[in-house]
GROMACS .gro file of N, CA and C in nm:
model
  408
    1ARG      N    1   0.082  -0.120   0.000
    1ARG     CA    2   0.000   0.000   0.000
    1ARG      C    3   0.086   0.126   0.000
    2ARG      N    4   0.188   0.129   0.085
    2ARG     CA    5   0.274   0.248   0.093
    2ARG      C    6   0.350   0.271  -0.039
    3VAL      N    7   0.391   0.163  -0.102
    3VAL     CA    8   0.462   0.176  -0.229
    3VAL      C    9   0.368   0.234  -0.335
    4GLN      N   10   0.243   0.192  -0.335
    4GLN     CA   11   0.146   0.246  -0.431
    4GLN      C   12   0.126   0.395  -0.409
    5VAL      N   13   0.112   0.437  -0.284
    5VAL     CA   14   0.095   0.579  -0.254
    5VAL      C   15   0.219   0.657  -0.297
    6PHE      N   16   0.336   0.601  -0.269
    6PHE     CA   17   0.462   0.662  -0.309
    6PHE      C   18   0.466   0.682  -0.460
    7MET      N   19   0.434   0.577  -0.534
    7MET     CA   20   0.437   0.583  -0.680
    7MET      C   21   0.339   0.686  -0.734
    8VAL      N   22   0.220   0.689  -0.678
    8VAL     CA   23   0.119   0.784  -0.725
    8VAL      C   24   0.163   0.927  -0.694
    9ALA      N   25   0.213   0.950  -0.573
    9ALA     CA   26   0.254   1.085  -0.534
    9ALA      C   27   0.366   1.137  -0.622
   10PHE      N   28   0.472   1.059  -0.638
   10PHE     CA   29   0.585   1.105  -0.719
   10PHE      C   30   0.550   1.106  -0.868
   11GLY      N   31   0.464   1.016  -0.912
   11GLY     CA   32   0.417   1.019  -1.050
   11GLY      C   33   0.333   1.142  -1.079
   12ALA      N   34   0.252   1.182  -0.982
   12ALA     CA   35   0.170   1.303  -1.000
   12ALA      C   36   0.258   1.427  -1.012
   13ILE      N   37   0.363   1.434  -0.931
   13ILE     CA   38   0.454   1.549  -0.941
   13ILE      C   39   0.519   1.552  -1.079
   14SER      N   40   0.564   1.437  -1.126
   14SER     CA   41   0.625   1.430  -1.258
   14SER      C   42   0.528   1.474  -1.367
   15THR      N   43   0.405   1.430  -1.357
   15THR     CA   44   0.302   1.468  -1.456
   15THR      C   45   0.275   1.617  -1.453
   16ILE      N   46   0.265   1.673  -1.333
   16ILE     CA   47   0.241   1.817  -1.320
   16ILE      C   48   0.354   1.896  -1.386
   17PHE      N   49   0.478   1.852  -1.368
   17PHE     CA   50   0.589   1.924  -1.428
   17PHE      C   51   0.598   1.902  -1.578
   18ASP      N   52   0.558   1.787  -1.628
   18ASP     CA   53   0.550   1.769  -1.773
   18ASP      C   54   0.446   1.864  -1.832
   19LEU      N   55   0.330   1.871  -1.768
   19LEU     CA   56   0.225   1.961  -1.817
   19LEU      C   57   0.268   2.107  -1.807
   20THR      N   58   0.340   2.140  -1.701
   20THR     CA   59   0.393   2.276  -1.687
   20THR      C   60   0.490   2.307  -1.801
   21THR      N   61   0.575   2.211  -1.833
   21THR     CA   62   0.670   2.228  -1.944
   21THR      C   63   0.596   2.252  -2.075
   22PHE      N   64   0.496   2.170  -2.102
   22PHE     CA   65   0.419   2.188  -2.226
   22PHE      C   66   0.352   2.325  -2.227
   23ALA      N   67   0.295   2.366  -2.115
   23ALA     CA   68   0.227   2.496  -2.108
   23ALA      C   69   0.324   2.611  -2.131
   24VAL      N   70   0.440   2.606  -2.067
   24VAL     CA   71   0.539   2.713  -2.085
   24VAL      C   72   0.585   2.718  -2.231
   25LEU      N   73   0.614   2.602  -2.286
   25LEU     CA   74   0.662   2.601  -2.425
   25LEU      C   75   0.556   2.652  -2.522
   26ARG      N   76   0.431   2.612  -2.503
   26ARG     CA   77   0.325   2.655  -2.596
   26ARG      C   78   0.277   2.797  -2.569
   27LEU      N   79   0.252   2.829  -2.442
   27LEU     CA   80   0.190   2.958  -2.410
   27LEU      C   81   0.289   3.073  -2.400
   28VAL      N   82   0.410   3.045  -2.355
   28VAL     CA   83   0.510   3.152  -2.341
   28VAL      C   84   0.595   3.164  -2.467
   29PHE      N   85   0.640   3.050  -2.519
   29PHE     CA   86   0.731   3.053  -2.633
   29PHE      C   87   0.662   3.024  -2.766
   30HIS      N   88   0.532   2.995  -2.765
   30HIS     CA   89   0.455   2.965  -2.886
   30HIS      C   90   0.529   2.862  -2.971
   31ALA      N   91   0.572   2.756  -2.905
   31ALA     CA   92   0.659   2.656  -2.966
   31ALA      C   93   0.588   2.572  -3.070
   32PRO      N   94   0.648   2.562  -3.189
   32PRO     CA   95   0.601   2.462  -3.286
   32PRO      C   96   0.643   2.324  -3.237
   33ALA      N   97   0.604   2.222  -3.310
   33ALA     CA   98   0.626   2.084  -3.266
   33ALA      C   99   0.772   2.053  -3.235
   34GLU      N  100   0.865   2.094  -3.321
   34GLU     CA  101   1.006   2.061  -3.300
   34GLU      C  102   1.061   2.126  -3.174
   35LEU      N  103   1.025   2.251  -3.149
   35LEU     CA  104   1.072   2.320  -3.029
   35LEU      C  105   1.009   2.259  -2.904
   36LEU      N  106   0.881   2.225  -2.913
   36LEU     CA  107   0.815   2.161  -2.800
   36LEU      C  108   0.883   2.027  -2.769
   37ARG      N  109   0.909   1.949  -2.872
   37ARG     CA  110   0.974   1.820  -2.855
   37ARG      C  111   1.114   1.838  -2.794
   38SER      N  112   1.190   1.935  -2.843
   38SER     CA  113   1.325   1.958  -2.795
   38SER      C  114   1.326   2.006  -2.650
   39GLY      N  115   1.240   2.102  -2.619
   39GLY     CA  116   1.232   2.153  -2.483
   39GLY      C  117   1.189   2.046  -2.385
   40TRP      N  118   1.088   1.968  -2.424
   40TRP     CA  119   1.041   1.862  -2.336
   40TRP      C  120   1.148   1.754  -2.319
   41PHE      N  121   1.221   1.723  -2.426
   41PHE     CA  122   1.330   1.625  -2.418
   41PHE      C  123   1.433   1.668  -2.314
   42VAL      N  124   1.474   1.794  -2.320
   42VAL     CA  125   1.573   1.845  -2.225
   42VAL      C  126   1.517   1.844  -2.083
   43GLU      N  127   1.399   1.898  -2.064
   43GLU     CA  128   1.340   1.905  -1.930
   43GLU      C  129   1.314   1.765  -1.875
   44SER      N  130   1.262   1.677  -1.955
   44SER     CA  131   1.230   1.542  -1.910
   44SER      C  132   1.356   1.466  -1.870
   45THR      N  133   1.460   1.478  -1.950
   45THR     CA  134   1.586   1.410  -1.915
   45THR      C  135   1.645   1.469  -1.787
   46PHE      N  136   1.644   1.602  -1.777
   46PHE     CA  137   1.696   1.666  -1.655
   46PHE      C  138   1.618   1.621  -1.532
   47THR      N  139   1.485   1.617  -1.541
   47THR     CA  140   1.408   1.580  -1.422
   47THR      C  141   1.429   1.433  -1.387
   48GLU      N  142   1.446   1.347  -1.486
   48GLU     CA  143   1.472   1.206  -1.456
   48GLU      C  144   1.608   1.189  -1.389
   49LEU      N  145   1.708   1.260  -1.438
   49LEU     CA  146   1.839   1.255  -1.374
   49LEU      C  147   1.830   1.310  -1.231
   50ALA      N  148   1.758   1.420  -1.217
   50ALA     CA  149   1.746   1.483  -1.085
   50ALA      C  150   1.673   1.394  -0.986
   51VAL      N  151   1.562   1.334  -1.028
   51VAL     CA  152   1.486   1.250  -0.935
   51VAL      C  153   1.567   1.128  -0.895
   52MET      N  154   1.649   1.078  -0.984
   52MET     CA  155   1.736   0.965  -0.950
   52MET      C  156   1.833   1.007  -0.838
   53LEU      N  157   1.889   1.126  -0.850
   53LEU     CA  158   1.984   1.173  -0.749
   53LEU      C  159   1.915   1.209  -0.618
   54VAL      N  160   1.793   1.258  -0.625
   54VAL     CA  161   1.719   1.296  -0.504
   54VAL      C  162   1.671   1.172  -0.429
   55LEU      N  163   1.614   1.077  -0.499
   55LEU     CA  164   1.551   0.962  -0.433
   55LEU      C  165   1.648   0.849  -0.399
   56ARG      N  166   1.772   0.857  -0.443
   56ARG     CA  167   1.868   0.750  -0.415
   56ARG      C  168   1.912   0.749  -0.270
   57THR      N  169   1.886   0.854  -0.195
   57THR     CA  170   1.931   0.864  -0.057
   57THR      C  171   1.819   0.916   0.033
   58ALA      N  172   1.820   0.874   0.157
   58ALA     CA  173   1.721   0.923   0.253
   58ALA      C  174   1.760   1.062   0.303
   59ARG      N  175   1.887   1.092   0.295
   59ARG     CA  176   1.934   1.225   0.337
   59ARG      C  177   1.899   1.327   0.230
   60PRO      N  178   1.907   1.457   0.264
   60PRO     CA  179   1.891   1.557   0.158
   60PRO      C  180   1.994   1.531   0.047
   61PHE      N  181   1.951   1.537  -0.076
   61PHE     CA  182   2.037   1.498  -0.188
   61PHE      C  183   2.166   1.578  -0.192
   62TYR      N  184   2.163   1.704  -0.149
   62TYR     CA  185   2.281   1.789  -0.154
   62TYR      C  186   2.380   1.758  -0.041
   63ARG      N  187   2.341   1.670   0.052
   63ARG     CA  188   2.431   1.630   0.161
   63ARG      C  189   2.480   1.486   0.144
   64SER      N  190   2.452   1.428   0.031
   64SER     CA  191   2.491   1.290   0.006
   64SER      C  192   2.553   1.281  -0.133
   65SER      N  193   2.681   1.260  -0.137
   65SER     CA  194   2.751   1.253  -0.266
   65SER      C  195   2.723   1.120  -0.335
   66PRO      N  196   2.685   1.126  -0.462
   66PRO     CA  197   2.668   1.001  -0.537
   66PRO      C  198   2.805   0.941  -0.568
   67SER      N  199   2.805   0.815  -0.605
   67SER     CA  200   2.931   0.753  -0.647
   67SER      C  201   2.984   0.826  -0.771
   68ARG      N  202   3.113   0.815  -0.792
   68ARG     CA  203   3.171   0.882  -0.909
   68ARG      C  204   3.112   0.834  -1.041
   69PRO      N  205   3.094   0.702  -1.058
   69PRO     CA  206   3.033   0.658  -1.185
   69PRO      C  207   2.892   0.716  -1.205
   70LEU      N  208   2.812   0.720  -1.099
   70LEU     CA  209   2.678   0.776  -1.110
   70LEU      C  210   2.684   0.925  -1.141
   71LEU      N  211   2.771   0.996  -1.072
   71LEU     CA  212   2.784   1.140  -1.094
   71LEU      C  213   2.829   1.169  -1.237
   72TRP      N  214   2.933   1.101  -1.283
   72TRP     CA  215   2.986   1.129  -1.416
   72TRP      C  216   2.892   1.083  -1.527
   73SER      N  217   2.825   0.973  -1.508
   73SER     CA  218   2.728   0.932  -1.610
   73SER      C  219   2.611   1.028  -1.615
   74SER      N  220   2.570   1.080  -1.501
   74SER     CA  221   2.460   1.177  -1.497
   74SER      C  222   2.501   1.309  -1.562
   75VAL      N  223   2.620   1.357  -1.528
   75VAL     CA  224   2.670   1.482  -1.588
   75VAL      C  225   2.687   1.465  -1.738
   76SER      N  226   2.744   1.354  -1.781
   76SER     CA  227   2.762   1.328  -1.924
   76SER      C  228   2.628   1.323  -1.998
   77THR      N  229   2.531   1.257  -1.938
   77THR     CA  230   2.398   1.250  -1.998
   77THR      C  231   2.336   1.388  -2.008
   78ALA      N  232   2.350   1.469  -1.903
   78ALA     CA  233   2.294   1.605  -1.905
   78ALA      C  234   2.360   1.690  -2.013
   79ILE      N  235   2.490   1.680  -2.026
   79ILE     CA  236   2.561   1.757  -2.130
   79ILE      C  237   2.518   1.713  -2.269
   80LEU      N  238   2.513   1.583  -2.292
   80LEU     CA  239   2.469   1.532  -2.422
   80LEU      C  240   2.325   1.575  -2.452
   81THR      N  241   2.241   1.575  -2.350
   81THR     CA  242   2.102   1.616  -2.367
   81THR      C  243   2.092   1.761  -2.413
   82VAL      N  244   2.173   1.848  -2.353
   82VAL     CA  245   2.171   1.990  -2.393
   82VAL      C  246   2.230   2.008  -2.532
   83LEU      N  247   2.333   1.932  -2.564
   83LEU     CA  248   2.400   1.948  -2.694
   83LEU      C  249   2.322   1.888  -2.810
   84LEU      N  250   2.250   1.782  -2.786
   84LEU     CA  251   2.185   1.707  -2.894
   84LEU      C  252   2.101   1.793  -2.989
   85PRO      N  253   2.021   1.888  -2.940
   85PRO     CA  254   1.944   1.971  -3.034
   85PRO      C  255   2.029   2.059  -3.126
   86TYR      N  256   2.157   2.076  -3.095
   86TYR     CA  257   2.245   2.160  -3.176
   86TYR      C  258   2.335   2.080  -3.269
   87LEU      N  259   2.334   1.949  -3.257
   87LEU     CA  260   2.420   1.864  -3.339
   87LEU      C  261   2.356   1.838  -3.475
   88PRO      N  262   2.436   1.804  -3.576
   88PRO     CA  263   2.382   1.779  -3.710
   88PRO      C  264   2.272   1.672  -3.715
   89ILE      N  265   2.275   1.578  -3.625
   89ILE     CA  266   2.175   1.469  -3.623
   89ILE      C  267   2.039   1.516  -3.567
   90ALA      N  268   2.034   1.635  -3.510
   90ALA     CA  269   1.913   1.684  -3.443
   90ALA      C  270   1.790   1.679  -3.534
   91GLY      N  271   1.803   1.724  -3.658
   91GLY     CA  272   1.690   1.726  -3.749
   91GLY      C  273   1.632   1.588  -3.773
   92ARG      N  274   1.717   1.489  -3.784
   92ARG     CA  275   1.669   1.352  -3.805
   92ARG      C  276   1.596   1.298  -3.683
   93LEU      N  277   1.627   1.355  -3.567
   93LEU     CA  278   1.560   1.315  -3.443
   93LEU      C  279   1.436   1.399  -3.413
   94GLY      N  280   1.409   1.496  -3.501
   94GLY     CA  281   1.293   1.583  -3.480
   94GLY      C  282   1.318   1.691  -3.377
   95LEU      N  283   1.446   1.722  -3.352
   95LEU     CA  284   1.481   1.824  -3.253
   95LEU      C  285   1.528   1.950  -3.323
   96THR      N  286   1.524   2.059  -3.251
   96THR     CA  287   1.574   2.187  -3.302
   96THR      C  288   1.643   2.260  -3.189
   97TRP      N  289   1.723   2.359  -3.225
   97TRP     CA  290   1.800   2.433  -3.124
   97TRP      C  291   1.705   2.506  -3.029
   98LEU      N  292   1.756   2.528  -2.908
   98LEU     CA  293   1.678   2.596  -2.805
   98LEU      C  294   1.743   2.730  -2.773
   99ALA      N  295   1.663   2.834  -2.774
   99ALA     CA  296   1.711   2.966  -2.737
   99ALA      C  297   1.753   2.964  -2.590
  100PRO      N  298   1.846   3.051  -2.552
  100PRO     CA  299   1.887   3.056  -2.410
  100PRO      C  300   1.769   3.074  -2.314
  101SER      N  301   1.669   3.151  -2.354
  101SER     CA  302   1.553   3.171  -2.266
  101SER      C  303   1.474   3.041  -2.247
  102VAL      N  304   1.468   2.959  -2.350
  102VAL     CA  305   1.399   2.829  -2.338
  102VAL      C  306   1.480   2.737  -2.247
  103LEU      N  307   1.611   2.731  -2.269
  103LEU     CA  308   1.696   2.648  -2.183
  103LEU      C  309   1.686   2.693  -2.037
  104ALA      N  310   1.687   2.823  -2.015
  104ALA     CA  311   1.676   2.875  -1.878
  104ALA      C  312   1.542   2.836  -1.817
  105SER      N  313   1.436   2.840  -1.894
  105SER     CA  314   1.304   2.800  -1.844
  105SER      C  315   1.302   2.652  -1.809
  106MET      N  316   1.361   2.570  -1.893
  106MET     CA  317   1.365   2.426  -1.866
  106MET      C  318   1.447   2.398  -1.740
  107PHE      N  319   1.556   2.473  -1.724
  107PHE     CA  320   1.638   2.458  -1.604
  107PHE      C  321   1.559   2.502  -1.480
  108GLY      N  322   1.486   2.614  -1.491
  108GLY     CA  323   1.404   2.662  -1.379
  108GLY      C  324   1.296   2.563  -1.339
  109ILE      N  325   1.232   2.503  -1.437
  109ILE     CA  326   1.130   2.402  -1.409
  109ILE      C  327   1.194   2.283  -1.338
  110THR      N  328   1.313   2.244  -1.383
  110THR     CA  329   1.382   2.131  -1.321
  110THR      C  330   1.420   2.162  -1.176
  111VAL      N  331   1.470   2.281  -1.150
  111VAL     CA  332   1.507   2.319  -1.013
  111VAL      C  333   1.383   2.316  -0.923
  112THR      N  334   1.273   2.365  -0.971
  112THR     CA  335   1.149   2.362  -0.893
  112THR      C  336   1.105   2.218  -0.868
  113TYR      N  337   1.117   2.135  -0.968
  113TYR     CA  338   1.085   1.992  -0.955
  113TYR      C  339   1.170   1.926  -0.847
  114VAL      N  340   1.299   1.955  -0.849
  114VAL     CA  341   1.390   1.898  -0.749
  114VAL      C  342   1.349   1.943  -0.609
  115PHE      N  343   1.320   2.070  -0.594
  115PHE     CA  344   1.280   2.124  -0.465
  115PHE      C  345   1.155   2.054  -0.412
  116LEU      N  346   1.053   2.041  -0.494
  116LEU     CA  347   0.929   1.976  -0.450
  116LEU      C  348   0.948   1.827  -0.425
  117THR      N  349   1.029   1.762  -0.507
  117THR     CA  350   1.055   1.620  -0.486
  117THR      C  351   1.128   1.598  -0.354
  118GLU      N  352   1.224   1.683  -0.324
  118GLU     CA  353   1.296   1.673  -0.197
  118GLU      C  354   1.201   1.696  -0.079
  119LEU      N  355   1.111   1.792  -0.090
  119LEU     CA  356   1.013   1.816   0.017
  119LEU      C  357   0.922   1.696   0.038
  120LEU      N  358   0.873   1.639  -0.071
  120LEU     CA  359   0.786   1.522  -0.060
  120LEU      C  360   0.863   1.402  -0.003
  121LYS      N  361   0.988   1.387  -0.042
  121LYS     CA  362   1.070   1.278   0.011
  121LYS      C  363   1.085   1.293   0.162
  122ARG      N  364   1.111   1.414   0.208
  122ARG     CA  365   1.125   1.438   0.352
  122ARG      C  366   0.995   1.407   0.425
  123ARG      N  367   0.884   1.452   0.369
  123ARG     CA  368   0.754   1.426   0.432
  123ARG      C  369   0.728   1.276   0.438
  124TRP      N  370   0.756   1.208   0.329
  124TRP     CA  371   0.739   1.064   0.322
  124TRP      C  372   0.826   0.994   0.426
  125ARG      N  373   0.952   1.032   0.433
  125ARG     CA  374   1.045   0.970   0.527
  125ARG      C  375   1.002   0.997   0.671
  126ASN      N  376   0.963   1.119   0.702
  126ASN     CA  377   0.918   1.152   0.836
  126ASN      C  378   0.795   1.072   0.875
  127ALA      N  379   0.704   1.054   0.783
  127ALA     CA  380   0.584   0.975   0.811
  127ALA      C  381   0.620   0.830   0.839
  128LEU      N  382   0.717   0.777   0.767
  128LEU     CA  383   0.759   0.638   0.790
  128LEU      C  384   0.830   0.623   0.924
  129ILE      N  385   0.912   0.721   0.961
  129ILE     CA  386   0.985   0.715   1.087
  129ILE      C  387   0.891   0.727   1.206
  130VAL      N  388   0.801   0.824   1.199
  130VAL     CA  389   0.708   0.848   1.308
  130VAL      C  390   0.601   0.740   1.313
  131GLY      N  391   0.578   0.679   1.200
  131GLY     CA  392   0.473   0.578   1.194
  131GLY      C  393   0.336   0.637   1.167
  132ALA      N  394   0.337   0.763   1.128
  132ALA     CA  395   0.210   0.830   1.097
  132ALA      C  396   0.155   0.774   0.966
  133PRO      N  397   0.026   0.769   0.955
  133PRO     CA  398  -0.032   0.722   0.828
  133PRO      C  399  -0.001   0.821   0.716
  134ILE      N  400   0.022   0.767   0.600
  134ILE     CA  401   0.046   0.850   0.484
  134ILE      C  402  -0.087   0.865   0.411
  135GLU      N  403  -0.130   0.988   0.400
  135GLU     CA  404  -0.263   1.013   0.342
  135GLU      C  405  -0.261   0.986   0.193
  136THR      N  406  -0.373   0.937   0.145
  136THR     CA  407  -0.386   0.912   0.000
  136THR      C  408  -0.461   1.025  -0.065
   0.00000   0.00000   0.00000
């Protein structure tokens, strides 16, 4: 039961941030399909990398260093993710370059996602430690 609640809670946060990304790209940047796809690709990859680093430890993520292989593979993936829309292969993948303002927005959404995920993780952990019921 607790695992189901955990999955739903963290899945809902992920969904909210995906929808936020789509809304920002369409309503703020009036993104055509390629820009929407590129922006969402960057934001989605960043948030997946971030949630992996946040949820891998019970401690606050910024107080727990990941292993070097995990850190370097995550950094490499993030760099490749940012570069991919600018590489010659981007068009074949349906991606297009991202303006600095779009990249900054995707980064801002990711930072907010990390903050909320860390807060939910703390609440979840505290409820498990105290033995308080976790509300559905």
